[in-house]
Amino acid sequence: MGSRILVVGAGAVGGYFGARMASAGHDVTFLVRERRLQQLRAEDLCLISSIGNVTITPRMVTTGEIDDPYDIILLSVKAYSLTAAMDDFAPAVGPQTRIVPLLNGMQHLDILEERFGPAAVMGGTCFVVSRLDAQGHIVQTGSLPRLSVGERDGSDTPAARSIAETLSGSGFETVCSTHILQDMWDKWVLLAALGSICCLMRGTVGDVASQPAGQAFAQAVIHECALTTAAAGYPLRDAALQGTVSLLTKTDSTLTSSMFRDLLQGSPVEAQQIIGDLVRRARIHQIPTPLAH
């Protein structure tokens, strides 16, 4: 019998990966709020994707309807919704359940471990450019999405390989990583720098980079973030640093952060989890952060 997967959230991220896995034949159930439940009952779960469109009729549960543990919980909520989400999916966590969080930053690992124990919590991260449109369809653009999962201590275990194999499907790459915490720190620096640049300057990467001293400003923000992660014991790998600098200094780039888009729409933002927690860690190591602060 295949592993039972509970995807917490059927939004732009969880909905994308969950729909791809369900299309590949995996046993996937989505834990959703009542509003999303009604929307998906009416419209089905539709992916509009540069890699190929998919429509599925998802298997769904709501809070209070979980009766048995699941093997894998793929957690894809916003960081500020973590506490409420943990209460919702707690009945799905059994002695053998493994939780794969795709949240931004690192703070959520400590919170999940405190609630469910260290053995239950794996490392995880993803790269996907996706959004919900007005009809609730998931629109994915850009390059092939990637999902990475691994043991937090870096060990190469049969369980980790099995989970990576289960969390797979056409339409994205799955990586079983033996350096998943480094992967997560690398992404955190990118997101913190991108969010700081866009929110402070109120523009796209290209808007900032095309201004006098704009590229120097972007590089200074990246430098603050990179110094912090190095002090915490996870220095950015050369390829990650060069890729971040290249991405965030392009003068013709239309890239913005989801934090900036949420800010413009008046929606809740992950400022504390992405930027605030990084600044807190910088203070612990006495790293000055005049720009990100």
PDB file of N, CA, C and O in Angstrom, residues 212-243:
ATOM      1  N   PRO A 212      20.669  54.910 -10.031  1.00  0.00           N
ATOM      2  CA  PRO A 212      22.043  55.135  -9.565  1.00  0.00           C
ATOM      3  C   PRO A 212      22.241  54.511  -8.180  1.00  0.00           C
ATOM      4  O   PRO A 212      21.423  54.710  -7.287  1.00  0.00           O
ATOM      5  N   ALA A 213      23.290  53.738  -8.051  1.00  0.00           N
ATOM      6  CA  ALA A 213      23.624  53.038  -6.797  1.00  0.00           C
ATOM      7  C   ALA A 213      22.627  51.936  -6.438  1.00  0.00           C
ATOM      8  O   ALA A 213      22.718  51.344  -5.357  1.00  0.00           O
ATOM      9  N   GLY A 214      21.703  51.630  -7.345  1.00  0.00           N
ATOM     10  CA  GLY A 214      20.702  50.604  -7.054  1.00  0.00           C
ATOM     11  C   GLY A 214      21.312  49.220  -6.910  1.00  0.00           C
ATOM     12  O   GLY A 214      20.958  48.463  -5.993  1.00  0.00           O
ATOM     13  N   GLN A 215      22.221  48.885  -7.797  1.00  0.00           N
ATOM     14  CA  GLN A 215      22.866  47.583  -7.704  1.00  0.00           C
ATOM     15  C   GLN A 215      23.743  47.483  -6.460  1.00  0.00           C
ATOM     16  O   GLN A 215      23.804  46.436  -5.811  1.00  0.00           O
ATOM     17  N   ALA A 216      24.408  48.568  -6.118  1.00  0.00           N
ATOM     18  CA  ALA A 216      25.230  48.572  -4.908  1.00  0.00           C
ATOM     19  C   ALA A 216      24.354  48.390  -3.668  1.00  0.00           C
ATOM     20  O   ALA A 216      24.743  47.690  -2.715  1.00  0.00           O
ATOM     21  N   PHE A 217      23.182  49.022  -3.675  1.00  0.00           N
ATOM     22  CA  PHE A 217      22.255  48.853  -2.563  1.00  0.00           C
ATOM     23  C   PHE A 217      21.827  47.390  -2.440  1.00  0.00           C
ATOM     24  O   PHE A 217      21.832  46.821  -1.339  1.00  0.00           O
ATOM     25  N   ALA A 218      21.460  46.776  -3.565  1.00  0.00           N
ATOM     26  CA  ALA A 218      21.024  45.374  -3.539  1.00  0.00           C
ATOM     27  C   ALA A 218      22.142  44.470  -3.019  1.00  0.00           C
ATOM     28  O   ALA A 218      21.903  43.567  -2.206  1.00  0.00           O
ATOM     29  N   GLN A 219      23.350  44.711  -3.473  1.00  0.00           N
ATOM     30  CA  GLN A 219      24.468  43.889  -3.018  1.00  0.00           C
ATOM     31  C   GLN A 219      24.751  44.097  -1.528  1.00  0.00           C
ATOM     32  O   GLN A 219      25.141  43.150  -0.823  1.00  0.00           O
ATOM     33  N   ALA A 220      24.537  45.300  -1.032  1.00  0.00           N
ATOM     34  CA  ALA A 220      24.741  45.563   0.400  1.00  0.00           C
ATOM     35  C   ALA A 220      23.711  44.798   1.245  1.00  0.00           C
ATOM     36  O   ALA A 220      24.035  44.265   2.313  1.00  0.00           O
ATOM     37  N   VAL A 221      22.470  44.744   0.771  1.00  0.00           N
ATOM     38  CA  VAL A 221      21.442  43.978   1.471  1.00  0.00           C
ATOM     39  C   VAL A 221      21.810  42.494   1.488  1.00  0.00           C
ATOM     40  O   VAL A 221      21.725  41.822   2.525  1.00  0.00           O
ATOM     41  N   ILE A 222      22.220  41.974   0.344  1.00  0.00           N
ATOM     42  CA  ILE A 222      22.618  40.563   0.257  1.00  0.00           C
ATOM     43  C   ILE A 222      23.791  40.294   1.195  1.00  0.00           C
ATOM     44  O   ILE A 222      23.834  39.257   1.868  1.00  0.00           O
ATOM     45  N   HIS A 223      24.723  41.230   1.271  1.00  0.00           N
ATOM     46  CA  HIS A 223      25.898  41.068   2.122  1.00  0.00           C
ATOM     47  C   HIS A 223      25.494  40.942   3.596  1.00  0.00           C
ATOM     48  O   HIS A 223      26.027  40.093   4.322  1.00  0.00           O
ATOM     49  N   GLU A 224      24.544  41.773   4.042  1.00  0.00           N
ATOM     50  CA  GLU A 224      24.066  41.675   5.426  1.00  0.00           C
ATOM     51  C   GLU A 224      23.492  40.290   5.703  1.00  0.00           C
ATOM     52  O   GLU A 224      23.786  39.663   6.730  1.00  0.00           O
ATOM     53  N   CYS A 225      22.665  39.818   4.785  1.00  0.00           N
ATOM     54  CA  CYS A 225      22.032  38.511   4.974  1.00  0.00           C
ATOM     55  C   CYS A 225      23.062  37.394   4.951  1.00  0.00           C
ATOM     56  O   CYS A 225      23.002  36.452   5.761  1.00  0.00           O
ATOM     57  N   ALA A 226      24.027  37.489   4.033  1.00  0.00           N
ATOM     58  CA  ALA A 226      25.042  36.446   3.908  1.00  0.00           C
ATOM     59  C   ALA A 226      25.946  36.398   5.138  1.00  0.00           C
ATOM     60  O   ALA A 226      26.352  35.315   5.576  1.00  0.00           O
ATOM     61  N   LEU A 227      26.298  37.555   5.697  1.00  0.00           N
ATOM     62  CA  LEU A 227      27.106  37.575   6.913  1.00  0.00           C
ATOM     63  C   LEU A 227      26.380  36.884   8.065  1.00  0.00           C
ATOM     64  O   LEU A 227      26.994  36.156   8.862  1.00  0.00           O
ATOM     65  N   THR A 228      25.075  37.089   8.148  1.00  0.00           N
ATOM     66  CA  THR A 228      24.296  36.488   9.225  1.00  0.00           C
ATOM     67  C   THR A 228      24.254  34.977   9.105  1.00  0.00           C
ATOM     68  O   THR A 228      24.458  34.248  10.078  1.00  0.00           O
ATOM     69  N   THR A 229      23.990  34.484   7.902  1.00  0.00           N
ATOM     70  CA  THR A 229      23.909  33.036   7.731  1.00  0.00           C
ATOM     71  C   THR A 229      25.274  32.377   7.952  1.00  0.00           C
ATOM     72  O   THR A 229      25.365  31.276   8.489  1.00  0.00           O
ATOM     73  N   ALA A 230      26.355  33.065   7.588  1.00  0.00           N
ATOM     74  CA  ALA A 230      27.695  32.525   7.838  1.00  0.00           C
ATOM     75  C   ALA A 230      27.976  32.453   9.333  1.00  0.00           C
ATOM     76  O   ALA A 230      28.526  31.460   9.840  1.00  0.00           O
ATOM     77  N   ALA A 231      27.575  33.485  10.071  1.00  0.00           N
ATOM     78  CA  ALA A 231      27.790  33.497  11.513  1.00  0.00           C
ATOM     79  C   ALA A 231      26.989  32.403  12.201  1.00  0.00           C
ATOM     80  O   ALA A 231      27.402  31.878  13.243  1.00  0.00           O
ATOM     81  N   ALA A 232      25.861  32.029  11.611  1.00  0.00           N
ATOM     82  CA  ALA A 232      25.025  30.968  12.176  1.00  0.00           C
ATOM     83  C   ALA A 232      25.536  29.579  11.829  1.00  0.00           C
ATOM     84  O   ALA A 232      24.980  28.584  12.288  1.00  0.00           O
ATOM     85  N   GLY A 233      26.601  29.517  11.012  1.00  0.00           N
ATOM     86  CA  GLY A 233      27.192  28.224  10.676  1.00  0.00           C
ATOM     87  C   GLY A 233      26.788  27.670   9.333  1.00  0.00           C
ATOM     88  O   GLY A 233      27.107  26.518   9.017  1.00  0.00           O
ATOM     89  N   TYR A 234      26.109  28.464   8.523  1.00  0.00           N
ATOM     90  CA  TYR A 234      25.666  28.015   7.203  1.00  0.00           C
ATOM     91  C   TYR A 234      26.058  29.034   6.136  1.00  0.00           C
ATOM     92  O   TYR A 234      25.197  29.669   5.517  1.00  0.00           O
ATOM     93  N   PRO A 235      27.366  29.234   5.902  1.00  0.00           N
ATOM     94  CA  PRO A 235      27.779  30.203   4.887  1.00  0.00           C
ATOM     95  C   PRO A 235      27.235  29.830   3.512  1.00  0.00           C
ATOM     96  O   PRO A 235      27.176  28.649   3.153  1.00  0.00           O
ATOM     97  N   LEU A 236      26.817  30.840   2.778  1.00  0.00           N
ATOM     98  CA  LEU A 236      26.285  30.594   1.442  1.00  0.00           C
ATOM     99  C   LEU A 236      27.337  29.941   0.557  1.00  0.00           C
ATOM    100  O   LEU A 236      28.497  30.360   0.543  1.00  0.00           O
ATOM    101  N   ARG A 237      26.920  28.925  -0.152  1.00  0.00           N
ATOM    102  CA  ARG A 237      27.805  28.332  -1.145  1.00  0.00           C
ATOM    103  C   ARG A 237      28.008  29.326  -2.286  1.00  0.00           C
ATOM    104  O   ARG A 237      27.148  30.154  -2.563  1.00  0.00           O
ATOM    105  N   ASP A 238      29.167  29.236  -2.934  1.00  0.00           N
ATOM    106  CA  ASP A 238      29.518  30.218  -3.963  1.00  0.00           C
ATOM    107  C   ASP A 238      28.444  30.334  -5.032  1.00  0.00           C
ATOM    108  O   ASP A 238      28.073  31.443  -5.445  1.00  0.00           O
ATOM    109  N   ALA A 239      27.942  29.189  -5.478  1.00  0.00           N
ATOM    110  CA  ALA A 239      26.935  29.209  -6.548  1.00  0.00           C
ATOM    111  C   ALA A 239      25.665  29.915  -6.082  1.00  0.00           C
ATOM    112  O   ALA A 239      25.045  30.673  -6.842  1.00  0.00           O
ATOM    113  N   ALA A 240      25.280  29.675  -4.823  1.00  0.00           N
ATOM    114  CA  ALA A 240      24.073  30.317  -4.296  1.00  0.00           C
ATOM    115  C   ALA A 240      24.261  31.817  -4.166  1.00  0.00           C
ATOM    116  O   ALA A 240      23.371  32.608  -4.506  1.00  0.00           O
ATOM    117  N   LEU A 241      25.432  32.243  -3.688  1.00  0.00           N
ATOM    118  CA  LEU A 241      25.698  33.670  -3.537  1.00  0.00           C
ATOM    119  C   LEU A 241      25.728  34.358  -4.898  1.00  0.00           C
ATOM    120  O   LEU A 241      25.096  35.410  -5.094  1.00  0.00           O
ATOM    121  N   GLN A 242      26.454  33.771  -5.845  1.00  0.00           N
ATOM    122  CA  GLN A 242      26.543  34.368  -7.178  1.00  0.00           C
ATOM    123  C   GLN A 242      25.174  34.405  -7.852  1.00  0.00           C
ATOM    124  O   GLN A 242      24.823  35.393  -8.510  1.00  0.00           O
ATOM    125  N   GLY A 243      24.395  33.334  -7.671  1.00  0.00           N
ATOM    126  CA  GLY A 243      23.066  33.300  -8.267  1.00  0.00           C
ATOM    127  C   GLY A 243      22.145  34.347  -7.670  1.00  0.00           C
ATOM    128  O   GLY A 243      21.371  34.984  -8.393  1.00  0.00           O
TER     129      GLY A 243
END
